[in-house]
Tab-separated table of C-alpha atoms in Angstrom:
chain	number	residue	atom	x	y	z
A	1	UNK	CA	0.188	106.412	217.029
A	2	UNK	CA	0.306	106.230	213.174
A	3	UNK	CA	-2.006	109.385	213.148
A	4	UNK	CA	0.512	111.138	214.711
A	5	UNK	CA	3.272	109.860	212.322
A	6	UNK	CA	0.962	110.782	209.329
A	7	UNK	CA	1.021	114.266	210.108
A	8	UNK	CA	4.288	114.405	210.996
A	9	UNK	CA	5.673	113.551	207.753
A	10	UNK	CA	3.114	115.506	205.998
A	11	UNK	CA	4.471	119.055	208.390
A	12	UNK	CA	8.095	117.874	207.266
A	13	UNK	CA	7.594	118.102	204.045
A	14	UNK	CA	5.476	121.437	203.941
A	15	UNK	CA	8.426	122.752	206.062
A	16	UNK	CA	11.483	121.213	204.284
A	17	UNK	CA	10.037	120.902	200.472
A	18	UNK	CA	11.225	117.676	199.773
A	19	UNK	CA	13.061	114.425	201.994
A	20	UNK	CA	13.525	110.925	201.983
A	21	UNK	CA	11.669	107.514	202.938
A	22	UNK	CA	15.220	106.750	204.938
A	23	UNK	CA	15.202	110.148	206.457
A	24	UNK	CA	11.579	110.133	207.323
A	25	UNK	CA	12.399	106.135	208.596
A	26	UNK	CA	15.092	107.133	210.977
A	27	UNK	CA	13.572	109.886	212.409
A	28	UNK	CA	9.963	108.541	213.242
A	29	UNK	CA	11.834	104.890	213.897
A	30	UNK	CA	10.392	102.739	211.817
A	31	UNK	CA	11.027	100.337	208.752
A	32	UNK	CA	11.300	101.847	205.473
A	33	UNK	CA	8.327	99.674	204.367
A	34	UNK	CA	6.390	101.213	206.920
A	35	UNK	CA	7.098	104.555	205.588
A	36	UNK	CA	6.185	103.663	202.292
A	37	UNK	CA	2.936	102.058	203.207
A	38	UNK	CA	2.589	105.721	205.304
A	39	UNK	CA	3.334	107.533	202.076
A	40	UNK	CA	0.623	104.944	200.324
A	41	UNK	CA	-2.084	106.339	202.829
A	42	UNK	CA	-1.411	110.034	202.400
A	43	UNK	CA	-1.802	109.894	198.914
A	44	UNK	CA	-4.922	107.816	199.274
A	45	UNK	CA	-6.208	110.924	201.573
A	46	UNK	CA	-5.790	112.708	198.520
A	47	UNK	CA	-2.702	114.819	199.680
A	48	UNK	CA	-0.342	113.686	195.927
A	49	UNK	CA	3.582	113.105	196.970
A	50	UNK	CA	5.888	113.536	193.975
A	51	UNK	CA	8.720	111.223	194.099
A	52	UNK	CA	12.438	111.731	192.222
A	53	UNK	CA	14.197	109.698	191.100
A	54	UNK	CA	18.341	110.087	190.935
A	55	UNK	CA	20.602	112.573	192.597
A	56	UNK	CA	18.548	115.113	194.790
A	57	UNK	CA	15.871	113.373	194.653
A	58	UNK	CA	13.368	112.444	197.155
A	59	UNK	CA	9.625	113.295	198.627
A	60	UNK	CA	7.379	116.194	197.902
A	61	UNK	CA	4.084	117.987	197.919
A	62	UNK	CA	2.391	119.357	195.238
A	63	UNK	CA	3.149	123.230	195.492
A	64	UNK	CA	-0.889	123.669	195.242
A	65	UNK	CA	-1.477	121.853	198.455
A	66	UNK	CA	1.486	123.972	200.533
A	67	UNK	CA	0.322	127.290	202.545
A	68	UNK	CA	1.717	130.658	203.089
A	69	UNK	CA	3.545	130.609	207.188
A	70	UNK	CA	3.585	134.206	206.968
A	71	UNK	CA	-0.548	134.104	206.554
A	72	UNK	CA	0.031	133.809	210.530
A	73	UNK	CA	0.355	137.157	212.399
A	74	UNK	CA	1.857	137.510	215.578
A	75	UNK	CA	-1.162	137.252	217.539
A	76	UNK	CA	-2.494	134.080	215.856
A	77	UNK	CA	0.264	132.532	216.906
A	78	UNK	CA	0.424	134.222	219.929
A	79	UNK	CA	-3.079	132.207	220.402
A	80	UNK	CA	-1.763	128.953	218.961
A	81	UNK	CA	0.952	128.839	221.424
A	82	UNK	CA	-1.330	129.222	224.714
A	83	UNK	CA	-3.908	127.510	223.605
A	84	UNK	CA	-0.862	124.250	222.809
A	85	UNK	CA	0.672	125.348	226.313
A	86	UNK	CA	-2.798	124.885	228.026
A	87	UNK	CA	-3.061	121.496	226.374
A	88	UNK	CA	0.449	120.330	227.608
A	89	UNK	CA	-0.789	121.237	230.942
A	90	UNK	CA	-2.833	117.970	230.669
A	91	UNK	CA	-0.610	115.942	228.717
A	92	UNK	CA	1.982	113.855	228.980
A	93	UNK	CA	3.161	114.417	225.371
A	94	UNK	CA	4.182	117.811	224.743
A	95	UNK	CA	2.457	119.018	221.239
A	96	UNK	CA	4.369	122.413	220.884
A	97	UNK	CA	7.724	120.603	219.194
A	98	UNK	CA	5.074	119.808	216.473
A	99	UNK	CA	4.070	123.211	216.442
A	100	UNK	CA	7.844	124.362	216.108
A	101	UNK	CA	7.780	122.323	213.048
A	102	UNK	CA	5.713	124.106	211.198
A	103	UNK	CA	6.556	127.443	212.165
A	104	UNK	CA	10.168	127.107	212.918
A	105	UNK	CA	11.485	130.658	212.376
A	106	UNK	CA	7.397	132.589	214.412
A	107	UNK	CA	7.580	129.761	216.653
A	108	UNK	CA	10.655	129.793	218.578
A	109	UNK	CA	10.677	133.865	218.682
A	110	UNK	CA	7.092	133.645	220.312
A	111	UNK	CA	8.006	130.887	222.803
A	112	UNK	CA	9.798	133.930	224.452
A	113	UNK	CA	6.523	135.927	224.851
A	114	UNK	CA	4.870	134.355	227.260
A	115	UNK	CA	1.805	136.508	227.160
A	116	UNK	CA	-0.993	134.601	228.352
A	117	UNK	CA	-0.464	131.362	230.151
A	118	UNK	CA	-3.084	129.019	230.769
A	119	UNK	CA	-3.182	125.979	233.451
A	120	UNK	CA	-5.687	123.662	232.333
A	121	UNK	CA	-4.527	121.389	235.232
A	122	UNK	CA	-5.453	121.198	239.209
A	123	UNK	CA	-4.151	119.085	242.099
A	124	UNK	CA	-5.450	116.100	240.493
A	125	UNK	CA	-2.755	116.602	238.080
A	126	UNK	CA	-1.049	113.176	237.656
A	127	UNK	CA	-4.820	111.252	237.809
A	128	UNK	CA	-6.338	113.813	235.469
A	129	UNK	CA	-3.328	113.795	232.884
A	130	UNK	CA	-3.821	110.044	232.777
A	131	UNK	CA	-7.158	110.124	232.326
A	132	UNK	CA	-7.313	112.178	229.520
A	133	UNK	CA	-4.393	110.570	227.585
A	134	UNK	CA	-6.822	106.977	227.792
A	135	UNK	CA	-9.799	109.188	227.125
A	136	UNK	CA	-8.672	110.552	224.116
A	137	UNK	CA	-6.924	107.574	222.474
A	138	UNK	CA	-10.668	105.683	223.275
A	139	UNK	CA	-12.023	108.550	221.256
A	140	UNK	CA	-9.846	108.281	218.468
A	141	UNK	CA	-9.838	104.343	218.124
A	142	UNK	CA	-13.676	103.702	219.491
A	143	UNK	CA	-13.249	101.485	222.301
A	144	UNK	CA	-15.414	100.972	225.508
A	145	UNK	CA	-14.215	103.126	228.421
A	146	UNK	CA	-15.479	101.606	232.024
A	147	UNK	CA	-15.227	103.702	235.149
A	148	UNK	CA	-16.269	103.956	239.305
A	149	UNK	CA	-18.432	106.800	239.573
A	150	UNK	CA	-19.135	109.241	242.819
A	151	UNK	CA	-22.374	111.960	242.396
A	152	UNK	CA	-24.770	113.223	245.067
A	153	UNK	CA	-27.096	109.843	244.651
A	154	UNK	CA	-24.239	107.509	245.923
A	155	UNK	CA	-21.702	105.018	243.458
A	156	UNK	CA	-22.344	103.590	240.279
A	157	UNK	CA	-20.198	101.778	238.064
A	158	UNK	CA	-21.088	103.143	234.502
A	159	UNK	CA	-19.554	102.133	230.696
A	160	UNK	CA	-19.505	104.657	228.035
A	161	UNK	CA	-19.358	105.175	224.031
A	162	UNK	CA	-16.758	108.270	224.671
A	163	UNK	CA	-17.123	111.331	222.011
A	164	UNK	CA	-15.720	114.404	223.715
A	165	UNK	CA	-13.493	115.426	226.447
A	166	UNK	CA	-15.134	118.891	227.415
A	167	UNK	CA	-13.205	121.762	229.650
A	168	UNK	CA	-15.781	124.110	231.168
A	169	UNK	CA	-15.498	126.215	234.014
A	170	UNK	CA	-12.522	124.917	235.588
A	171	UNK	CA	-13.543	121.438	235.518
A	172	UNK	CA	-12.980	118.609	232.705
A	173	UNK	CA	-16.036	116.186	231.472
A	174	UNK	CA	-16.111	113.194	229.496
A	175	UNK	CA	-19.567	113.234	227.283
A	176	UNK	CA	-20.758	110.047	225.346
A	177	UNK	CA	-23.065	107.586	225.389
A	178	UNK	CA	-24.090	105.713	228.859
A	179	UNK	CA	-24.630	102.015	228.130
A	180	UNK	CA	-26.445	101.747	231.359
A	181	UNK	CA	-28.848	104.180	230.992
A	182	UNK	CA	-29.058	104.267	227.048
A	183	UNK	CA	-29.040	108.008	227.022
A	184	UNK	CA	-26.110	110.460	226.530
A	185	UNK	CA	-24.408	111.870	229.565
A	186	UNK	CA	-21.579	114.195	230.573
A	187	UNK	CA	-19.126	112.981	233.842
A	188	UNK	CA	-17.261	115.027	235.756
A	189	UNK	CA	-13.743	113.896	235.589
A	190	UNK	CA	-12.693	114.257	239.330
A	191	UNK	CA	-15.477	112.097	240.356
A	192	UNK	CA	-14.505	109.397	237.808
A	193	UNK	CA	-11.987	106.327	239.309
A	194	UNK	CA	-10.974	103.331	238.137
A	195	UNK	CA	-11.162	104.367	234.210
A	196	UNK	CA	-10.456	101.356	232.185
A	197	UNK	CA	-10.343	101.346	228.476
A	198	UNK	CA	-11.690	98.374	227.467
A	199	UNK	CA	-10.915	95.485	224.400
A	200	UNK	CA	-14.517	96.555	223.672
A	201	UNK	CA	-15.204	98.500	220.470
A	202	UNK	CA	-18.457	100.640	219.120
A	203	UNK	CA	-19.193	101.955	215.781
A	204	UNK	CA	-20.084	105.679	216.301
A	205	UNK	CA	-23.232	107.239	216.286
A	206	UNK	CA	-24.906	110.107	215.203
A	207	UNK	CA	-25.348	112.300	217.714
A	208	UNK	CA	-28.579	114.576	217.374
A	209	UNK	CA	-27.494	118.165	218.005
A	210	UNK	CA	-29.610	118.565	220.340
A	211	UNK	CA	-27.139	116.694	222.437
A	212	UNK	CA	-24.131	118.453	221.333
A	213	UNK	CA	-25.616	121.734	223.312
A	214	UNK	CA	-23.936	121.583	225.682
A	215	UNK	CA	-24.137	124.783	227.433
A	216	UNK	CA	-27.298	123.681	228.579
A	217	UNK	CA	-25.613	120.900	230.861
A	218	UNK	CA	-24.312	124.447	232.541
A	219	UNK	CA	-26.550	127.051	231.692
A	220	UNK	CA	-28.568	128.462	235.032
A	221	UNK	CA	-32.328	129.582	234.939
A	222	UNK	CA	-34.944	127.558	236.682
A	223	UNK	CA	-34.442	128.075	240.706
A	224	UNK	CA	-34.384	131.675	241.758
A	225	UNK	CA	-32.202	132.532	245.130
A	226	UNK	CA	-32.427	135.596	246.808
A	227	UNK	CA	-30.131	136.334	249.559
A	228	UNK	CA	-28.440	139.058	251.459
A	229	UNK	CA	-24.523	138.943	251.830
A	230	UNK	CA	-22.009	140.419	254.035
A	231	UNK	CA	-19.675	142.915	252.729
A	232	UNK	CA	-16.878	140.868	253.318
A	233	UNK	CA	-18.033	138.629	250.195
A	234	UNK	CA	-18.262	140.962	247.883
A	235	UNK	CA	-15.087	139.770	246.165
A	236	UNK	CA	-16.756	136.197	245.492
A	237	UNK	CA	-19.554	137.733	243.654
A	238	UNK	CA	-18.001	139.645	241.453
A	239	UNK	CA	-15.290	137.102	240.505
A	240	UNK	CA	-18.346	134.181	240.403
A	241	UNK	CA	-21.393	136.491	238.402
A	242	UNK	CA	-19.721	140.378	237.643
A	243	UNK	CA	-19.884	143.673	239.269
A	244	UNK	CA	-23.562	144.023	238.618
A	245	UNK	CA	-24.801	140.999	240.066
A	246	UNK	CA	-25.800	142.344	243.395
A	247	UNK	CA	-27.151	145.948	244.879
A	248	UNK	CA	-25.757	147.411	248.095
A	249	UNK	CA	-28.366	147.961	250.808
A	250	UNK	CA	-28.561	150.682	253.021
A	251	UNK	CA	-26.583	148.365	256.128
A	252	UNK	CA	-23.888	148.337	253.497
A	253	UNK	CA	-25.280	144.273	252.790
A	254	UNK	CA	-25.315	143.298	249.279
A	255	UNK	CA	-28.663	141.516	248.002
A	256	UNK	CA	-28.092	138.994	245.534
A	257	UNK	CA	-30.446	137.083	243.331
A	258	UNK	CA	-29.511	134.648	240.692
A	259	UNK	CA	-31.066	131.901	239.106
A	260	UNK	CA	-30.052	128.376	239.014
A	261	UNK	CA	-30.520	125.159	237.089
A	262	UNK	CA	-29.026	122.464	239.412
A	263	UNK	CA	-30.991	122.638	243.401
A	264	UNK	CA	-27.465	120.811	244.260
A	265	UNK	CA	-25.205	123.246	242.736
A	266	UNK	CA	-27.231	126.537	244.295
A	267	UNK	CA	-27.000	124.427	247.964
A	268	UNK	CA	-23.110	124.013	247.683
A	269	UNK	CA	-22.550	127.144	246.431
A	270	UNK	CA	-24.547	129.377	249.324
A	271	UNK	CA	-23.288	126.933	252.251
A	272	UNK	CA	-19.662	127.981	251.558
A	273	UNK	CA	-20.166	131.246	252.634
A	274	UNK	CA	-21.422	129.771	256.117
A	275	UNK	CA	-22.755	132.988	258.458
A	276	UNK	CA	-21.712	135.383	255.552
A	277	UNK	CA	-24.956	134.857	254.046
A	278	UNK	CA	-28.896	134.842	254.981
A	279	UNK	CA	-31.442	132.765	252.718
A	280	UNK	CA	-34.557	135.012	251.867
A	281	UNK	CA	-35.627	132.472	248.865
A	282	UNK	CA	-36.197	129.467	248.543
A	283	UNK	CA	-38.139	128.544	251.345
A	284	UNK	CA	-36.230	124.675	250.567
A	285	UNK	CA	-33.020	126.319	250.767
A	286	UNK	CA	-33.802	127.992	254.313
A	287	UNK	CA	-35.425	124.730	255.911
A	288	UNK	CA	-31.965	123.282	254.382
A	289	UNK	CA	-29.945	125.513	256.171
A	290	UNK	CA	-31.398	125.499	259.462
A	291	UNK	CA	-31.508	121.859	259.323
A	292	UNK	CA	-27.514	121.731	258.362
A	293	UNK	CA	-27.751	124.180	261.446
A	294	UNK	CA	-29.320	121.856	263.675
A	295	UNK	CA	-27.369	119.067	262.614
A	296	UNK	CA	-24.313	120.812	263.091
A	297	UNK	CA	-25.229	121.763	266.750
A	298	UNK	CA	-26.254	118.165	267.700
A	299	UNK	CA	-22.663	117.167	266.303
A	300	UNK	CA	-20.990	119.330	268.762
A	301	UNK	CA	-22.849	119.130	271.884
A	302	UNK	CA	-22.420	115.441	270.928
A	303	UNK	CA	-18.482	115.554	270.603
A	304	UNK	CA	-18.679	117.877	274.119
A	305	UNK	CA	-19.714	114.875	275.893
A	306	UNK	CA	-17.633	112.520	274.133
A	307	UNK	CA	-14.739	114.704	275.229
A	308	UNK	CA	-16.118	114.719	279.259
């Protein structure tokens, strides 16, 4: 993408002083003309590139636009790195060479402390990387995406102004604007098929900030559960909502109660403990339950026959 060559010329020269159009031409493989028009662009950006003429001459920055590496401690680039590793876990371009440009010297010493490592990945791996490599170029050049979509109602087949590509807790999201519906809307990546980008493009809006809350698309706080848990899930609380999320009854049972925005999320959530839980509120959730229960029965005294 000609983004992408953009700022690479503009980290060579911060990191090498000066080069030249048939340097900078060979290594991003391109004409020299197109190098020139690139050069045109960054000074219209406002970044000025001194050219000399004659023997050791070549391409610069202005000294006043270059930065100080050594501004960068240790553990800001400590951050930098795991944050870029994360990323490459979901792409199929790796950005820390880029990185390695910049901070040649910090860069390659800290690729050796491996520190933190982050996975922003799952076993969708190969679907989601593709995904978010046509997500984000949609973003960044404002075209249509189209996509199958699987939620709790059924299938729908939705199109979408994309605007962000959102990680949040464990899970990826596409938010933008739902031509369908007219409204704004976050989807769930692993429930998304058949993304298309399409010849399609939208000017962007102005999103109302309102919409760009988007903790409230997660936060909990309107259905209150109250349940009592066996011992044996202690370990899921804590790791789910902390070490004071519960209190340890007398039976050695741990009563929980929580609120929760989503009815849906609350349902999944206390059915995958299966007996390891009882329902004490909502009354909803425990005429749920029994009814799974039921259901559940009739399913195997129905596949007892079936076998006789």
């Amino acid at each position: 993408m000609k983004i992408d060559r953009l700022i690479g010329i503009i980290t060579i020269l911060l990191q090498n002083n000066k080069t030249t159009a048939p340097q900078l031409a060979k290594r991003f493989e391109v004409s020299r003309r197109t190098i020139n028009r690139d050069i045109e662009d960054i000074c219209k950006a406002g970044i000025p590139i001194i050219t000399t003429q004659g023997y050791g001459g070549g391409l610069s920055i202005a000294d006043n636009y270059k930065f100080d590496k050594s501004l960068f401690t240790k553990e800001e680039l400590q951050a930098l790195l795991a944050g870029l590793r994360g990323m490459d876990s979901v792409s199929k371009k790796s950005t820390l060479a880029s990185l390695f440009d910049k901070f040649s010297d910090k860069g390659q010493h800290m690729i050796t402390k491996d520190i933190i490592m982050i996975d922003l990945a799952s076993h969708y791996q190969a679907s989601l990387t593709q995904k978010i490599e046509i997500m984000k170029k949609a973003i960044w050049t404002k075209h249509i995406l189209s996509f199958h979509y699987y939620y709790e109602k059924g299938e729908t087949k939705r199109q979408i102004e994309p605007y962000r590509l959102i990680f949040k807790w464990s899970s990826w999201y596409i938010f933008g604007f739902c031509l369908e519906r007219k409204a704004y809307r976050l989807f769930k990546l692993n429930r998304l098929w058949n993304l298309q980008m399409k010849e399609d493009t939208f000017f962007e809006r102005e999103i109302p900030e309102e919409e760009l809350l988007f903790e409230e698309y997660f936060t909990e706080g309107s259905i209150h559960l109250k349940a009592i848990f066996d011992e044996s899930e202690k370990h899921r609380l804590i790791e789910e909502y902390g070490l004071d999320s519960y209190l340890v009854c007398q039976d050695k049972k741990l009563l929980f109660e929580h609120d929760f925005v989503s009815y849906k999320n609350m349902r999944e959530w206390i059915f995958s403990f299966g007996d390891k839980v009882l329902i004490l509120d909502p009354k909803e959730l425990k005429d749920d339950r029994k009814k799974q229960a039921e259901n559940i029965l009739k399913m195997c005294e129905g596949n007892e026959q079936h076998d006789i």
